[in-house]
mmCIF file of C-alpha atoms in Angstrom:
data_model
loop_
_atom_site.group_PDB
_atom_site.id
_atom_site.type_symbol
_atom_site.label_atom_id
_atom_site.label_comp_id
_atom_site.label_asym_id
_atom_site.label_seq_id
_atom_site.Cartn_x
_atom_site.Cartn_y
_atom_site.Cartn_z
ATOM 1 C CA MET A 1 12.994 -73.253 156.600
ATOM 2 C CA THR A 2 9.592 -73.096 154.975
ATOM 3 C CA SER A 3 8.009 -71.507 158.045
ATOM 4 C CA ALA A 4 10.726 -68.828 158.157
ATOM 5 C CA THR A 5 10.176 -68.092 154.472
ATOM 6 C CA ILE A 6 6.421 -67.798 154.906
ATOM 7 C CA VAL A 7 6.405 -65.892 158.201
ATOM 8 C CA GLY A 8 9.494 -63.783 157.523
ATOM 9 C CA GLY A 9 9.087 -63.147 153.807
ATOM 10 C CA LEU A 10 5.768 -63.858 152.181
ATOM 11 C CA LEU A 11 3.318 -62.698 154.869
ATOM 12 C CA PRO A 12 5.145 -59.383 155.457
ATOM 13 C CA LEU A 13 5.304 -58.902 151.677
ATOM 14 C CA MET A 14 1.527 -59.323 151.492
ATOM 15 C CA THR A 15 1.151 -56.974 154.461
ATOM 16 C CA VAL A 16 3.300 -54.308 152.817
ATOM 17 C CA SER A 17 1.432 -54.549 149.526
ATOM 18 C CA LEU A 18 -2.140 -54.848 150.834
ATOM 19 C CA ALA A 19 -2.336 -53.260 154.288
ATOM 20 C CA PRO A 20 -2.882 -49.601 155.152
ATOM 21 C CA THR A 21 0.164 -47.358 155.290
ATOM 22 C CA GLU A 22 0.424 -47.374 159.096
ATOM 23 C CA VAL A 23 0.715 -51.174 159.158
ATOM 24 C CA ALA A 24 2.867 -51.472 156.029
ATOM 25 C CA ASP A 25 5.442 -48.875 157.110
ATOM 26 C CA ALA A 26 6.297 -50.829 160.246
ATOM 27 C CA ALA A 27 6.800 -54.100 158.338
ATOM 28 C CA ILE A 28 8.984 -52.862 155.483
ATOM 29 C CA SER A 29 12.355 -52.676 157.291
ATOM 30 C CA PRO A 30 12.454 -56.279 158.594
ATOM 31 C CA LEU A 31 11.252 -57.486 155.200
ATOM 32 C CA LEU A 32 14.025 -55.631 153.366
ATOM 33 C CA VAL A 33 16.648 -57.041 155.767
ATOM 34 C CA PHE A 34 15.270 -60.568 155.274
ATOM 35 C CA TRP A 35 15.514 -60.425 151.468
ATOM 36 C CA THR A 36 18.973 -58.833 151.675
ATOM 37 C CA GLN A 37 20.071 -61.664 153.965
ATOM 38 C CA ILE A 38 18.846 -64.268 151.495
ATOM 39 C CA THR A 39 20.818 -62.599 148.696
ATOM 40 C CA CYS A 40 24.017 -62.274 150.749
ATOM 41 C CA GLU A 41 23.857 -65.861 152.028
ATOM 42 C CA THR A 42 23.390 -67.161 148.496
ATOM 43 C CA VAL A 43 26.472 -65.306 147.283
ATOM 44 C CA ALA A 44 28.495 -66.256 150.379
ATOM 45 C CA MET A 45 27.814 -69.964 149.906
ATOM 46 C CA LEU A 46 29.508 -69.780 146.516
ATOM 47 C CA ILE A 47 32.603 -67.693 147.179
ATOM 48 C CA CYS A 48 33.325 -67.393 150.930
ATOM 49 C CA HIS A 49 35.049 -69.489 153.572
ATOM 50 C CA ARG A 50 32.783 -71.195 156.107
ATOM 51 C CA ASP A 51 33.697 -68.738 158.872
ATOM 52 C CA ILE A 52 32.568 -65.777 156.771
ATOM 53 C CA ALA A 53 29.509 -67.656 155.570
ATOM 54 C CA PHE A 54 28.615 -68.186 159.241
ATOM 55 C CA LEU A 55 29.110 -64.533 160.206
ATOM 56 C CA ILE A 56 26.789 -63.202 157.511
ATOM 57 C CA PRO A 57 23.545 -64.733 158.872
ATOM 58 C CA MET A 58 24.647 -64.052 162.458
ATOM 59 C CA GLY A 59 25.078 -60.365 161.662
ATOM 60 C CA PHE A 60 21.690 -60.208 160.006
ATOM 61 C CA PHE A 61 20.026 -62.056 162.913
ATOM 62 C CA VAL A 62 21.451 -59.589 165.447
ATOM 63 C CA TYR A 63 20.685 -56.544 163.297
ATOM 64 C CA ARG A 64 17.127 -57.739 162.671
ATOM 65 C CA GLU A 65 16.314 -57.917 166.413
ATOM 66 C CA SER A 66 16.117 -54.128 166.841
ATOM 67 C CA LEU A 67 13.976 -53.819 163.710
ATOM 68 C CA LEU A 68 11.612 -56.510 164.972
ATOM 69 C CA LEU A 69 11.274 -54.759 168.335
ATOM 70 C CA ASP A 70 10.493 -51.495 166.534
ATOM 71 C CA TRP A 71 7.929 -53.291 164.358
ATOM 72 C CA PHE A 72 6.314 -54.909 167.393
ATOM 73 C CA SER A 73 6.217 -51.586 169.307
ATOM 74 C CA ALA A 74 4.702 -49.734 166.351
ATOM 75 C CA SER A 75 2.137 -52.487 165.780
ATOM 76 C CA LEU A 76 1.196 -52.528 169.450
ATOM 77 C CA ALA A 77 0.809 -48.748 169.517
ATOM 78 C CA SER A 78 -1.251 -48.635 166.322
ATOM 79 C CA HIS A 79 -3.430 -51.558 167.491
ATOM 80 C CA SER A 80 -4.195 -49.873 170.812
ATOM 81 C CA THR A 81 -5.156 -46.566 169.140
ATOM 82 C CA SER A 82 -7.160 -48.130 166.297
ATOM 83 C CA GLY A 83 -9.702 -49.970 168.410
ATOM 84 C CA PRO A 84 -11.016 -53.492 167.969
ATOM 85 C CA SER A 85 -12.733 -52.864 164.622
ATOM 86 C CA SER A 86 -9.659 -52.839 162.360
ATOM 87 C CA GLN A 87 -8.527 -56.281 161.244
ATOM 88 C CA TRP A 88 -5.336 -55.023 159.549
ATOM 89 C CA PHE A 89 -3.944 -53.622 162.797
ATOM 90 C CA THR A 90 -4.680 -56.929 164.555
ATOM 91 C CA CYS A 91 -3.061 -58.851 161.702
ATOM 92 C CA GLY A 92 0.006 -56.584 161.870
ATOM 93 C CA LEU A 93 0.315 -57.112 165.622
ATOM 94 C CA ILE A 94 0.027 -60.894 165.309
ATOM 95 C CA LEU A 95 2.517 -61.003 162.427
ATOM 96 C CA SER A 96 5.048 -58.814 164.252
ATOM 97 C CA THR A 97 4.718 -60.953 167.404
ATOM 98 C CA VAL A 98 5.211 -64.195 165.483
ATOM 99 C CA ASN A 99 8.225 -62.748 163.643
ATOM 100 C CA LEU A 100 9.763 -61.499 166.886
ATOM 101 C CA ILE A 101 9.391 -64.925 168.510
ATOM 102 C CA LEU A 102 10.589 -66.819 165.407
ATOM 103 C CA TRP A 103 13.733 -64.757 164.765
ATOM 104 C CA THR A 104 14.670 -64.433 168.448
ATOM 105 C CA GLY A 105 14.404 -68.208 168.796
ATOM 106 C CA THR A 106 16.394 -68.662 165.615
ATOM 107 C CA LEU A 107 19.175 -66.420 166.897
ATOM 108 C CA PHE A 108 19.486 -67.634 170.470
ATOM 109 C CA VAL A 109 18.531 -71.306 170.128
ATOM 110 C CA PHE A 110 19.290 -72.527 166.632
ATOM 111 C CA ALA A 111 22.166 -70.299 165.518
ATOM 112 C CA LEU A 112 24.164 -69.896 168.718
ATOM 113 C CA LEU A 113 23.506 -73.184 170.506
ATOM 114 C CA ARG A 114 23.218 -75.678 167.682
ATOM 115 C CA TRP A 115 24.620 -74.273 164.469
ATOM 116 C CA ALA A 116 27.697 -72.369 165.730
ATOM 117 C CA PRO A 117 29.451 -75.256 167.537
ATOM 118 C CA GLU A 118 28.818 -77.628 164.638
ATOM 119 C CA LEU A 119 29.937 -75.202 161.959
ATOM 120 C CA LEU A 120 33.020 -73.917 163.755
ATOM 121 C CA SER A 121 34.384 -77.300 164.837
ATOM 122 C CA ASP A 122 37.895 -78.191 163.687
ATOM 123 C CA GLU A 123 36.711 -81.343 161.922
ATOM 124 C CA LYS A 124 34.456 -79.432 159.536
ATOM 125 C CA CYS A 125 36.120 -76.049 159.304
ATOM 126 C CA GLU A 126 39.757 -76.351 158.292
ATOM 127 C CA SER A 127 42.132 -73.527 159.015
ATOM 128 C CA PRO A 128 45.285 -72.603 157.124
ATOM 129 C CA GLU A 129 48.699 -73.394 158.613
ATOM 130 C CA ILE A 130 50.560 -70.098 158.551
ATOM 131 C CA VAL A 131 54.102 -69.284 159.658
ATOM 132 C CA TRP A 132 54.992 -65.652 160.256
ATOM 133 C CA LYS A 133 58.421 -64.559 159.010
ATOM 134 C CA ALA A 134 59.375 -60.902 159.341
ATOM 135 C CA MET A 135 55.710 -59.964 159.861
ATOM 136 C CA VAL A 136 54.710 -61.626 156.568
ATOM 137 C CA PRO A 137 52.457 -64.700 156.586
ATOM 138 C CA HIS A 138 53.591 -67.772 154.651
ATOM 139 C CA GLN A 139 51.453 -70.861 154.102
ATOM 140 C CA MET A 140 52.946 -74.196 155.125
ATOM 141 C CA LYS A 141 51.290 -76.348 152.450
ATOM 142 C CA GLN A 142 50.469 -75.704 148.821
ATOM 143 C CA ASN A 143 46.695 -76.031 149.240
ATOM 144 C CA GLY A 144 46.819 -73.868 152.369
ATOM 145 C CA LEU A 145 44.626 -76.079 154.530
ATOM 146 C CA LYS A 146 45.460 -78.576 157.222
ATOM 147 C CA LYS A 147 44.384 -82.118 156.493
ATOM 148 C CA LYS A 148 42.369 -83.203 159.518
ATOM 149 C CA SER A 149 41.795 -86.812 158.548
ATOM 150 C CA CYS A 150 42.498 -89.043 155.598
ATOM 151 C CA SER A 151 39.785 -90.822 153.725
ATOM 152 C CA ILE A 152 39.341 -94.572 153.507
ATOM 153 C CA GLY A 153 40.736 -94.665 149.983
ATOM 154 C CA ASP A 154 43.928 -92.905 151.102
ATOM 155 C CA GLU A 155 44.460 -95.446 153.902
ATOM 156 C CA GLN A 156 44.028 -98.366 151.506
ATOM 157 C CA ASN A 157 46.514 -96.897 149.036
ATOM 158 C CA GLN A 158 49.100 -96.459 151.781
ATOM 159 C CA ASN A 159 48.676 -100.057 153.062
ATOM 160 C CA HIS A 160 48.829 -101.750 149.632
ATOM 161 C CA LYS A 161 51.972 -100.400 148.047
ATOM 162 C CA THR A 162 52.911 -102.415 145.027
ATOM 163 C CA ALA A 163 56.356 -103.080 143.679
ATOM 164 C CA PRO A 164 57.012 -102.533 140.007
ATOM 165 C CA ILE A 165 56.626 -105.695 137.927
ATOM 166 C CA LYS A 166 59.727 -106.884 136.087
ATOM 167 C CA ALA A 167 59.501 -108.543 132.711
ATOM 168 C CA ALA A 168 60.546 -112.208 132.718
#
């Protein structure tokens, strides 16, 4: 998480603010998408269901890929035309390459292979029980969610039912 914040947020922010215009223009779009993603994920954690909270970063990861390829292509083109003397163009090329590798790995390895199956499993992501009557959905239970498993305290309360005590 810290490496993604540094490589995806802080270093491009420094590049945009300090580098020449040719280098900064290529880095601004992925940086804007990264900060927008952070804002949307923060809001989604508070008010959205887990399925929606999962789709928000996935959408940003997929959308960011084309921007990262554009940034890498622009950095490669500006580095090849600038010559070996300019350090900013080399820094922009290295930063765009590292960002492309980091976010592609995050999308295809972490998010799709590790995070998606864990997050979307039935044990962690409850779904509402809905019955359709005359094309209108009706929830089966009051709270709207299926109870996948009962906790230890619930099992103990069911096993130790007590009879009311009568006065002698």
